[in-house]
């Protein structure tokens, strides 16, 4: 089922646009108007009242400026002051996701609920099968005592009328690693020790209570500084994210103030070569399995949640790593900004000295909107280096394994499978592969279902972007024919 | 019966502000309207430029000759249904 981003996610884009607008108009002098402009008097209200809406918008603005809502020490600190602080800082905001406590609706704990469809039947299979005796009959209808219920779901399975439903909590349901959970007051919190920064909770909360700390202000400041050479490294999922061609996009980014634009698909080509070589080496040494390593959310999940799979994760670095390494060799004085679909890349960048900042397509989009740049009208420009088909297909599920397969050829037996989207079930599967073995020897893992084209920082629909990626692949040379 | 024309603005401003997501209509339209609509990707219709509030009113979608401001999937589908119901 294809579901468009919810309104809460669209609000995030609007806020980013406002942040850029207020920066351009006067270095945040007017930033405190943002909540008022987005929730004007007499307009629509989405929560209990306009004032609560505005209070929450302020927290969302803080996050877009790179400050975590929970780090607020004085409620009276204005957005103008936060803006100034953001412009003063020399290292970017912390990388994390947070829950705006006031926006979290404190959804009831995952549990089972008896609906009107209950007929209060004679057989009462729900009551008989409940192992905790949590079900009693109240007013001729079955009733679950939440204090006794352990959410095992037996009652739901046995009711012939389907009268019992499970009420999930969207964010907890979405989190593959159990990093988001309730405190005593029923509000959600993210444990930074467990979080893999996949962004799934952020996409799933229908109240938009989860925010991530943006680096947009840090990059805006650098772009406005004439003495800085800021270079954009475009992730291959960029195809289809903005109307117009990729060549128009280079022109548009230069209008924003980027000095140069390079393709991360170039780095993906290098990853392909090294990972194929590593695979051959490993198989020669009799190893049974290798998994990809280019998705940082998976990498982090393997590191802290799936220790069984860790020894099998490839040691080859990611496309972003090789792209940034090349870039800094050629232009050592530049500031490098990875532009992609991914929130987890922010965490990867922390340990990569060659990557200075990470922005999402959405954040770049907000810059275009507030600067009045229409990508399709921008002067088309060419990349200095041409990427190959292999690297260009990295952002769709199956792309990484496919690229490696094309270089391995018949030099070894290649039995690939793809984990298309990390979730609780797939994590179990990975553990099984590691401990019990499998019929595969290469596992590609992408945390986002569909691949990076479905990443949390995307503008376009994954389907649209995937089509554009495939078209772009068709026009590219084959890595096998490339001379070094 | 004539199909309802849905013109989704795909200028950068509208696209980023949410028109990209309204394109779901192309892939998975609600069953009742699926074969009754004709979707067009429009270039910037200049609405994002001519008011003082500018882009803040986007994304823009035209359903037949009606302009929808701050459009989202839900608003567009409702408008289409409204028009179809009138024609009945
Ligand atoms: S791991 Fe993903 S879903 Fe879980 S809290 Fe972190 S960002 Fe949210
Ligand atoms: S699949 Fe791609 S976008 Fe999603 S978390 Fe992994 S690297 Fe990031
Ligand atoms: S981009 Fe839609 S009106 Fe300009």
PDB file of N, CA, C and O in Angstrom, chain A residues 96 98 126 132 159 176 179 183 191 207 229 235 244 264 287 292 303 318 333 338 340 375 390 401 437 466:
ATOM      1  N   UNK A  96      20.770  13.498  16.843  1.00  0.00           N
ATOM      2  CA  UNK A  96      19.878  12.579  17.539  1.00  0.00           C
ATOM      3  C   UNK A  96      18.438  12.882  17.178  1.00  0.00           C
ATOM      4  O   UNK A  96      18.131  13.908  16.567  1.00  0.00           O
ATOM      5  N   UNK A  98      14.562  13.174  18.904  1.00  0.00           N
ATOM      6  CA  UNK A  98      13.921  13.384  20.197  1.00  0.00           C
ATOM      7  C   UNK A  98      12.415  13.410  20.048  1.00  0.00           C
ATOM      8  O   UNK A  98      11.906  13.635  18.965  1.00  0.00           O
ATOM      9  N   UNK A 126     -12.595 -16.218  24.558  1.00  0.00           N
ATOM     10  CA  UNK A 126     -11.563 -15.263  24.970  1.00  0.00           C
ATOM     11  C   UNK A 126     -11.208 -15.477  26.436  1.00  0.00           C
ATOM     12  O   UNK A 126     -10.042 -15.571  26.806  1.00  0.00           O
ATOM     13  N   UNK A 132      -3.965 -15.235  31.741  1.00  0.00           N
ATOM     14  CA  UNK A 132      -3.793 -14.393  32.930  1.00  0.00           C
ATOM     15  C   UNK A 132      -5.112 -14.078  33.632  1.00  0.00           C
ATOM     16  O   UNK A 132      -5.144 -13.222  34.512  1.00  0.00           O
ATOM     17  N   UNK A 159     -11.540 -15.227  19.107  1.00  0.00           N
ATOM     18  CA  UNK A 159     -12.893 -14.670  19.006  1.00  0.00           C
ATOM     19  C   UNK A 159     -13.462 -14.890  17.607  1.00  0.00           C
ATOM     20  O   UNK A 159     -12.907 -14.421  16.628  1.00  0.00           O
ATOM     21  N   UNK A 176      12.624  -0.663  14.777  1.00  0.00           N
ATOM     22  CA  UNK A 176      13.075  -2.050  14.625  1.00  0.00           C
ATOM     23  C   UNK A 176      13.847  -2.566  15.832  1.00  0.00           C
ATOM     24  O   UNK A 176      14.017  -3.761  15.988  1.00  0.00           O
ATOM     25  N   UNK A 179      14.021   1.082  20.592  1.00  0.00           N
ATOM     26  CA  UNK A 179      14.727   2.209  21.198  1.00  0.00           C
ATOM     27  C   UNK A 179      13.796   3.280  21.733  1.00  0.00           C
ATOM     28  O   UNK A 179      14.216   4.154  22.472  1.00  0.00           O
ATOM     29  N   UNK A 183       7.875   6.617  29.315  1.00  0.00           N
ATOM     30  CA  UNK A 183       8.316   6.846  30.696  1.00  0.00           C
ATOM     31  C   UNK A 183       7.102   6.674  31.612  1.00  0.00           C
ATOM     32  O   UNK A 183       6.028   6.290  31.164  1.00  0.00           O
ATOM     33  N   UNK A 191      15.950   6.214  23.519  1.00  0.00           N
ATOM     34  CA  UNK A 191      17.199   5.907  24.198  1.00  0.00           C
ATOM     35  C   UNK A 191      18.343   6.045  23.190  1.00  0.00           C
ATOM     36  O   UNK A 191      18.478   5.233  22.267  1.00  0.00           O
ATOM     37  N   UNK A 207       1.218  12.400  15.074  1.00  0.00           N
ATOM     38  CA  UNK A 207       1.180  13.720  15.702  1.00  0.00           C
ATOM     39  C   UNK A 207       2.449  14.523  15.393  1.00  0.00           C
ATOM     40  O   UNK A 207       2.599  15.641  15.852  1.00  0.00           O
ATOM     41  N   UNK A 229      34.377  27.516   0.612  1.00  0.00           N
ATOM     42  CA  UNK A 229      34.050  26.747  -0.586  1.00  0.00           C
ATOM     43  C   UNK A 229      33.251  25.531  -0.152  1.00  0.00           C
ATOM     44  O   UNK A 229      33.808  24.571   0.393  1.00  0.00           O
ATOM     45  N   UNK A 235      23.860  12.175  -3.074  1.00  0.00           N
ATOM     46  CA  UNK A 235      23.606  10.737  -2.989  1.00  0.00           C
ATOM     47  C   UNK A 235      22.829  10.292  -4.229  1.00  0.00           C
ATOM     48  O   UNK A 235      22.053  11.066  -4.789  1.00  0.00           O
ATOM     49  N   UNK A 244      12.945  18.483 -13.017  1.00  0.00           N
ATOM     50  CA  UNK A 244      14.086  18.929 -13.818  1.00  0.00           C
ATOM     51  C   UNK A 244      15.131  17.837 -13.870  1.00  0.00           C
ATOM     52  O   UNK A 244      15.005  16.819 -13.183  1.00  0.00           O
ATOM     53  N   UNK A 264      27.843  11.017  -5.392  1.00  0.00           N
ATOM     54  CA  UNK A 264      28.263   9.952  -4.484  1.00  0.00           C
ATOM     55  C   UNK A 264      28.266   8.601  -5.213  1.00  0.00           C
ATOM     56  O   UNK A 264      28.897   7.641  -4.771  1.00  0.00           O
ATOM     57  N   UNK A 287      34.859 -18.574   4.023  1.00  0.00           N
ATOM     58  CA  UNK A 287      33.804 -17.982   4.848  1.00  0.00           C
ATOM     59  C   UNK A 287      32.444 -18.241   4.197  1.00  0.00           C
ATOM     60  O   UNK A 287      32.341 -18.391   2.988  1.00  0.00           O
ATOM     61  N   UNK A 292      26.365  -6.612   3.263  1.00  0.00           N
ATOM     62  CA  UNK A 292      26.775  -5.279   2.836  1.00  0.00           C
ATOM     63  C   UNK A 292      26.985  -4.405   4.068  1.00  0.00           C
ATOM     64  O   UNK A 292      26.606  -4.771   5.182  1.00  0.00           O
ATOM     65  N   UNK A 303      26.000  -3.468  15.080  1.00  0.00           N
ATOM     66  CA  UNK A 303      26.960  -3.195  16.134  1.00  0.00           C
ATOM     67  C   UNK A 303      26.341  -3.368  17.518  1.00  0.00           C
ATOM     68  O   UNK A 303      26.946  -3.987  18.399  1.00  0.00           O
ATOM     69  N   UNK A 318      31.733   3.001   2.941  1.00  0.00           N
ATOM     70  CA  UNK A 318      30.520   3.374   2.212  1.00  0.00           C
ATOM     71  C   UNK A 318      30.826   4.314   1.035  1.00  0.00           C
ATOM     72  O   UNK A 318      31.887   4.925   0.986  1.00  0.00           O
ATOM     73  N   UNK A 333      40.694  22.268   0.966  1.00  0.00           N
ATOM     74  CA  UNK A 333      40.191  23.407   1.743  1.00  0.00           C
ATOM     75  C   UNK A 333      38.664  23.548   1.687  1.00  0.00           C
ATOM     76  O   UNK A 333      38.115  24.502   2.212  1.00  0.00           O
ATOM     77  N   UNK A 338      27.266  16.258   2.603  1.00  0.00           N
ATOM     78  CA  UNK A 338      26.561  15.126   1.995  1.00  0.00           C
ATOM     79  C   UNK A 338      25.088  15.490   1.915  1.00  0.00           C
ATOM     80  O   UNK A 338      24.498  15.946   2.891  1.00  0.00           O
ATOM     81  N   UNK A 340      21.506  13.836   1.037  1.00  0.00           N
ATOM     82  CA  UNK A 340      20.922  12.527   0.769  1.00  0.00           C
ATOM     83  C   UNK A 340      19.573  12.323   1.420  1.00  0.00           C
ATOM     84  O   UNK A 340      18.952  13.256   1.927  1.00  0.00           O
ATOM     85  N   UNK A 375      14.164  24.562  -9.994  1.00  0.00           N
ATOM     86  CA  UNK A 375      15.280  23.740 -10.486  1.00  0.00           C
ATOM     87  C   UNK A 375      15.245  23.582 -12.010  1.00  0.00           C
ATOM     88  O   UNK A 375      16.262  23.727 -12.690  1.00  0.00           O
ATOM     89  N   UNK A 390      26.619   0.649 -12.064  1.00  0.00           N
ATOM     90  CA  UNK A 390      26.630  -0.064 -10.783  1.00  0.00           C
ATOM     91  C   UNK A 390      26.379   0.890  -9.614  1.00  0.00           C
ATOM     92  O   UNK A 390      25.527   0.659  -8.768  1.00  0.00           O
ATOM     93  N   UNK A 401      23.762  -5.506  -4.075  1.00  0.00           N
ATOM     94  CA  UNK A 401      24.118  -6.904  -4.367  1.00  0.00           C
ATOM     95  C   UNK A 401      24.284  -7.094  -5.872  1.00  0.00           C
ATOM     96  O   UNK A 401      25.195  -7.796  -6.326  1.00  0.00           O
ATOM     97  N   UNK A 437      23.157 -20.497   9.681  1.00  0.00           N
ATOM     98  CA  UNK A 437      23.533 -20.623   8.276  1.00  0.00           C
ATOM     99  C   UNK A 437      22.323 -20.456   7.371  1.00  0.00           C
ATOM    100  O   UNK A 437      21.188 -20.383   7.831  1.00  0.00           O
ATOM    101  N   UNK A 466      12.537   5.735  -7.787  1.00  0.00           N
ATOM    102  CA  UNK A 466      13.125   4.475  -8.260  1.00  0.00           C
ATOM    103  C   UNK A 466      13.076   4.390  -9.794  1.00  0.00           C
ATOM    104  O   UNK A 466      14.027   3.920 -10.429  1.00  0.00           O
TER     105      UNK A 466
END
